[in-house]
mmCIF file of C-alpha atoms in Angstrom:
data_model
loop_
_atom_site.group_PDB
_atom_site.id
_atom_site.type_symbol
_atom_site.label_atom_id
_atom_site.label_comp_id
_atom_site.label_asym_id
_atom_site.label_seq_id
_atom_site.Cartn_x
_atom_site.Cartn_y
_atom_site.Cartn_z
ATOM 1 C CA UNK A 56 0.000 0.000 0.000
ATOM 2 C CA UNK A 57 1.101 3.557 -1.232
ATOM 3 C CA UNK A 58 0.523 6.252 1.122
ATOM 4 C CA UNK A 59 0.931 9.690 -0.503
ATOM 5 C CA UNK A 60 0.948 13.036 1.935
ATOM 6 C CA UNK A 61 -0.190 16.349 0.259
ATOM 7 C CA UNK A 62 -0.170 19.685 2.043
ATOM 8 C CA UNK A 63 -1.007 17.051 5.167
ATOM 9 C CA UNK A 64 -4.076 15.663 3.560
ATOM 10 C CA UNK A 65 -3.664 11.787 2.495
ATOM 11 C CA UNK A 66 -4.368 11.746 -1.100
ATOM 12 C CA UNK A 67 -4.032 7.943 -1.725
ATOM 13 C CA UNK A 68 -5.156 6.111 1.086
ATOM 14 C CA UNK A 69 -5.119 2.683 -0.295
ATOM 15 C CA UNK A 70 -4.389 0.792 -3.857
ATOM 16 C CA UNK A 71 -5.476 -2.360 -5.501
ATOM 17 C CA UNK A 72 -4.223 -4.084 -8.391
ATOM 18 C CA UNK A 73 -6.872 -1.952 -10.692
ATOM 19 C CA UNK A 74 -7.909 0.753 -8.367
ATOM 20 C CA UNK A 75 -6.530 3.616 -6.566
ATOM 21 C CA UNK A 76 -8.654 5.318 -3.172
ATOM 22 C CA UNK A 77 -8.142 8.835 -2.050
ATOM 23 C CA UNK A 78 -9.826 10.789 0.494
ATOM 24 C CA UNK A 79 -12.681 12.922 -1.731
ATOM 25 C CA UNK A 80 -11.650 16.707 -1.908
ATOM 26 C CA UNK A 81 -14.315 19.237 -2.759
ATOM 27 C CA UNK A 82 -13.552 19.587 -6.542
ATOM 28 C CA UNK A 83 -14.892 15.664 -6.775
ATOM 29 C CA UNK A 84 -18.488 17.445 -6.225
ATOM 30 C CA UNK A 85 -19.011 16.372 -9.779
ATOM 31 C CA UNK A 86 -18.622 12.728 -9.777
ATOM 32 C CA UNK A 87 -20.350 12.477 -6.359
ATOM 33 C CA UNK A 88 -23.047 14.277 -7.324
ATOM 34 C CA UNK A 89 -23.596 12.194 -10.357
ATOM 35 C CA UNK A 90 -22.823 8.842 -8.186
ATOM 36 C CA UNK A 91 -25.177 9.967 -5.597
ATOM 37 C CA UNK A 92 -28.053 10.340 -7.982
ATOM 38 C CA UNK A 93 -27.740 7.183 -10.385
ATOM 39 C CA UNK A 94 -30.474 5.037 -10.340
ATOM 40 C CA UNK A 95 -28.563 2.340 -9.147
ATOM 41 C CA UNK A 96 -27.464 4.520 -5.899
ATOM 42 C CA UNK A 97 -30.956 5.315 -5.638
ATOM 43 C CA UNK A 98 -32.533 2.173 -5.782
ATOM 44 C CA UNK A 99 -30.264 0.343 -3.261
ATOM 45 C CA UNK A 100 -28.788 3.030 -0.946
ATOM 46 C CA UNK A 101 -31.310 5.659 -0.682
ATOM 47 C CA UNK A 102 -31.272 9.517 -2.149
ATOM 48 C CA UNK A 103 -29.341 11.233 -0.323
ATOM 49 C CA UNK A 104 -31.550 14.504 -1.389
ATOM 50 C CA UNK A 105 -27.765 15.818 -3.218
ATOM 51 C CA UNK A 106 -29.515 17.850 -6.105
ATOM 52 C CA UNK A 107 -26.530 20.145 -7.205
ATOM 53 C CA UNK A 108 -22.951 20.711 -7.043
ATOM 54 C CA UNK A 109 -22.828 22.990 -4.217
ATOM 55 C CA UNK A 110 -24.931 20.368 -2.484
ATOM 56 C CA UNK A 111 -22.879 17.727 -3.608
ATOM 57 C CA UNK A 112 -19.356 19.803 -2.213
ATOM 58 C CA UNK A 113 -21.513 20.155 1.390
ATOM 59 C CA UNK A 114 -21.747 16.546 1.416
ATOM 60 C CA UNK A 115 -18.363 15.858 0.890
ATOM 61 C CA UNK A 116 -16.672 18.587 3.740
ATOM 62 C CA UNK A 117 -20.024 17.431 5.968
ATOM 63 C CA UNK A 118 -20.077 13.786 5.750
ATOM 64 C CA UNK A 119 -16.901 12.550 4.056
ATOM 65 C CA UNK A 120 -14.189 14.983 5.057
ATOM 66 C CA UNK A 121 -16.211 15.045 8.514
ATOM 67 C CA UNK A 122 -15.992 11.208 8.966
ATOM 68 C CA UNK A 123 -11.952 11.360 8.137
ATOM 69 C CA UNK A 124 -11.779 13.900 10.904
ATOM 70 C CA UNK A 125 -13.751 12.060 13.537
ATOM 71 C CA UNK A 126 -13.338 8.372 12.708
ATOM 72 C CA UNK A 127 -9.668 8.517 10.852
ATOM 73 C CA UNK A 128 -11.323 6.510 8.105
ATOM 74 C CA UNK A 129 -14.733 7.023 5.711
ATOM 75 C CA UNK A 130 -15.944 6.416 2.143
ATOM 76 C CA UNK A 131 -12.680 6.943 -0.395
ATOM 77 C CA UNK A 132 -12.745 8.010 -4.109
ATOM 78 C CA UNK A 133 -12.166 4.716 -6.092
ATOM 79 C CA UNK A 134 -10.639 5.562 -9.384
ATOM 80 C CA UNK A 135 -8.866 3.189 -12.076
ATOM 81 C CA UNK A 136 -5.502 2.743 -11.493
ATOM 82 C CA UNK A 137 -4.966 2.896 -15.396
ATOM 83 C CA UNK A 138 -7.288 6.041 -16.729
ATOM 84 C CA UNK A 139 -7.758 7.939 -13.463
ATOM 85 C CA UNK A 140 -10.911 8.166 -13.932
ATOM 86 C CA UNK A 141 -13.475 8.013 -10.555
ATOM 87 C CA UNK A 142 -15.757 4.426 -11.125
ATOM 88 C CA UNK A 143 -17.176 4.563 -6.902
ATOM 89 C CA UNK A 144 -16.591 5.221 -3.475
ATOM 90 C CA UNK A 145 -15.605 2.602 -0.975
ATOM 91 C CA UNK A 146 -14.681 2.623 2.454
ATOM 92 C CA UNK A 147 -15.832 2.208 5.988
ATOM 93 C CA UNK A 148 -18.802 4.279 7.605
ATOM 94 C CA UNK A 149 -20.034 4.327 11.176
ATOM 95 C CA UNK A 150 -23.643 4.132 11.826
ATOM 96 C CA UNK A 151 -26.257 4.283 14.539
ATOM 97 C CA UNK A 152 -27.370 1.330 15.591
ATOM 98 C CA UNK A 153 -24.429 -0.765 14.406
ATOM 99 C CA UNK A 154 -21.279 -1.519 16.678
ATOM 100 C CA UNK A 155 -18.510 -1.969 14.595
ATOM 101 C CA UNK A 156 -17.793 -0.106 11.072
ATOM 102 C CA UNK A 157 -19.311 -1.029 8.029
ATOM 103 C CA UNK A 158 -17.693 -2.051 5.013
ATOM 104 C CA UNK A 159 -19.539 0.439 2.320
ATOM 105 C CA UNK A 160 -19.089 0.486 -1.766
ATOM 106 C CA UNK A 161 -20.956 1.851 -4.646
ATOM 107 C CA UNK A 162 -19.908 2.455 -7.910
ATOM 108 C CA UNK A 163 -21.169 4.195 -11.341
ATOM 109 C CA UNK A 164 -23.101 1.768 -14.114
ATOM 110 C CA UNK A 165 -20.286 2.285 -16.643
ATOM 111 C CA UNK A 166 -17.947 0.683 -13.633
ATOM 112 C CA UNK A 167 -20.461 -2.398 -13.035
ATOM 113 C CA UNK A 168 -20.171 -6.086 -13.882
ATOM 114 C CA UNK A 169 -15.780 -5.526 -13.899
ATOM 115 C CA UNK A 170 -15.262 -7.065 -10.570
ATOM 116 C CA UNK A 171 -14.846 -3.748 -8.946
ATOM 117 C CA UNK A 172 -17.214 -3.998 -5.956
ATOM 118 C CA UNK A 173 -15.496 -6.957 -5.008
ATOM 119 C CA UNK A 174 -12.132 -5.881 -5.085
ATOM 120 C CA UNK A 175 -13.046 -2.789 -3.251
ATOM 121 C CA UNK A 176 -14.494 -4.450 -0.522
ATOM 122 C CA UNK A 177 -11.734 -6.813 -0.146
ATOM 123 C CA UNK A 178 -8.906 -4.032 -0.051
ATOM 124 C CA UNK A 179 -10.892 -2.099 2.409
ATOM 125 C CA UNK A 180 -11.333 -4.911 4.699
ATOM 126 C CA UNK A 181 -7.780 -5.852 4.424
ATOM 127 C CA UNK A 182 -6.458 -1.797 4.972
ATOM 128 C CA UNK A 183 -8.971 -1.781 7.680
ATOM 129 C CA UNK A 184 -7.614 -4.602 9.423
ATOM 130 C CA UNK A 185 -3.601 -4.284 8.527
ATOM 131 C CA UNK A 186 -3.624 -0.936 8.531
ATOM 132 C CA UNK A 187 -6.191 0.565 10.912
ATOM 133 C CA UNK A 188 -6.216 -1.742 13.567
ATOM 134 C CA UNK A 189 -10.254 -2.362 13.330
ATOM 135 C CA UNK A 190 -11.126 -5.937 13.959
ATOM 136 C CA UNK A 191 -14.968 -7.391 13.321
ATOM 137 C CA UNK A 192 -16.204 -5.714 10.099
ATOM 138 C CA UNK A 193 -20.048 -5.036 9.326
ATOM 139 C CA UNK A 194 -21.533 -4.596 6.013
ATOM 140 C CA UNK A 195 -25.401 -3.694 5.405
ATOM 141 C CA UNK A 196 -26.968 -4.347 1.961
ATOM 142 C CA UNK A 197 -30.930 -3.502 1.198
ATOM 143 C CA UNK A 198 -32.704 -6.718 0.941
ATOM 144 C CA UNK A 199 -33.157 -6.684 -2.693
ATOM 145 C CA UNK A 200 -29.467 -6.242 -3.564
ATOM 146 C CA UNK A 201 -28.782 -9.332 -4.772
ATOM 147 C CA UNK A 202 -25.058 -8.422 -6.671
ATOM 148 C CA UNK A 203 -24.014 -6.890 -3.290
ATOM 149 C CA UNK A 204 -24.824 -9.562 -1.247
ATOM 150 C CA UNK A 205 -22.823 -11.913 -3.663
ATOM 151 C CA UNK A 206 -19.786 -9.702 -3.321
ATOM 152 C CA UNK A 207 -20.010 -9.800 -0.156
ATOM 153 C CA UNK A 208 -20.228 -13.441 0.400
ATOM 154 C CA UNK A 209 -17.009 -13.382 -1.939
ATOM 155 C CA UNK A 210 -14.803 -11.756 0.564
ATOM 156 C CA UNK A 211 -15.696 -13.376 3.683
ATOM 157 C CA UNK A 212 -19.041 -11.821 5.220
ATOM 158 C CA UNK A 213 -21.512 -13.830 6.795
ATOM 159 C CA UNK A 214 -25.279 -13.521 6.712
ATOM 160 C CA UNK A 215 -26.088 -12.591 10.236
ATOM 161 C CA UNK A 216 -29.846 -11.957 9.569
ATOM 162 C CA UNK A 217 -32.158 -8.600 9.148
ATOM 163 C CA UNK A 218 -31.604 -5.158 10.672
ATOM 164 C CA UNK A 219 -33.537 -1.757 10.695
ATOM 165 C CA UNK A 220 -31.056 1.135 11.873
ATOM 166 C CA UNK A 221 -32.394 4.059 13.153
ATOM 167 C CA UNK A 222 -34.220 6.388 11.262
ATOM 168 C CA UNK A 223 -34.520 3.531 8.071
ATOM 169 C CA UNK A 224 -37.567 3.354 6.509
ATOM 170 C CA UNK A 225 -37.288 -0.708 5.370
ATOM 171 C CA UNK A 226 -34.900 -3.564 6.990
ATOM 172 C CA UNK A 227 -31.197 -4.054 5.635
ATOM 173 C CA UNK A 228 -29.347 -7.101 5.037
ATOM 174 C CA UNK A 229 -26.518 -7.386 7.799
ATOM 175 C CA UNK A 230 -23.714 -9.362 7.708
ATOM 176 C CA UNK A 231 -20.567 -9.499 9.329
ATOM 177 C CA UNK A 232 -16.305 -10.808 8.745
#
């Protein structure tokens, strides 16, 4: 693992074989934006009501800069290794009602069916580990997420049964390595 310092702000936090994560700076507001609000985002993580850049750059300082500052860790910019292009964001994210981290990923359509869910997951549970010191891993999926469950399955995540978190609307799938 390459760890890159920039003006004190880690700019590659982990690597892959195909992938590169960074923490997410305010000038990503485009890609997130347009991550947070494809259908596929919609549909299996919830809207995130992120309607415009300016929105989009709040969420990043609030909730992803915000989690690096409190937590040392959150979701990353995942972009190929080879274009440098953005394709997700992976990471870890703590939530209410769960008592360990949880292993998070999501990643544009163009970026689907390449493997890069599961290698993301994978790398993030092995910098979490290695590097961060964090030992039993949770990952949440909505019931009807079928692909995510199967990637998750893949790197070492067991089915630990239903869960409604606080303040969700419908159950999640929860599992745990």
């Amino acid at each position: 693992m390459a760890l890159h310092q920039e003006r004190g702000i880690r700019v590659v936090v982990l690597e892959t074989d195909r992938l590169v994560f960074r923490e997410a700076m305010a000038a990503d507001a485009p890609f997130v934006l347009a991550l947070l609000n494809s259908p596929g985002f919609l549909e299996h993580i919830g809207d995130r009501g992120v309607r415009t850049e300016a929105e989009a750059e709040t969420y990043i300082v609030e909730r992803m800069i915000g989690s690096y500052r409190q937590h040392g860790f959150g979701m990353w910019v995942a972009k190929e290794r080879k274009s440098g292009r953005p394709v997700g964001l992976a990471g870890l994210v703590r939530r209410d009602g769960l008592d360990m981290p949880d292993v998070g990923y999501a990643f544009m359509p163009q970026a689907w069916g390449q493997g890069y869910a599961q290698e993301a997951a994978a790398g993030v549970m092995r910098h979490a580990r290695e590097v961060l010191g964090i030992g039993p891993l949770a990952a949440i999926t909505s019931p009807d997420n079928y692909a995510s469950m199967a990637v998750l399955k893949k790197v070492g995540f067991t089915f630990q049964g239903m869960i409604t978190l606080p303040g969700a609307e419908q159950e999640s799938t929860y599992f745990t390595a």
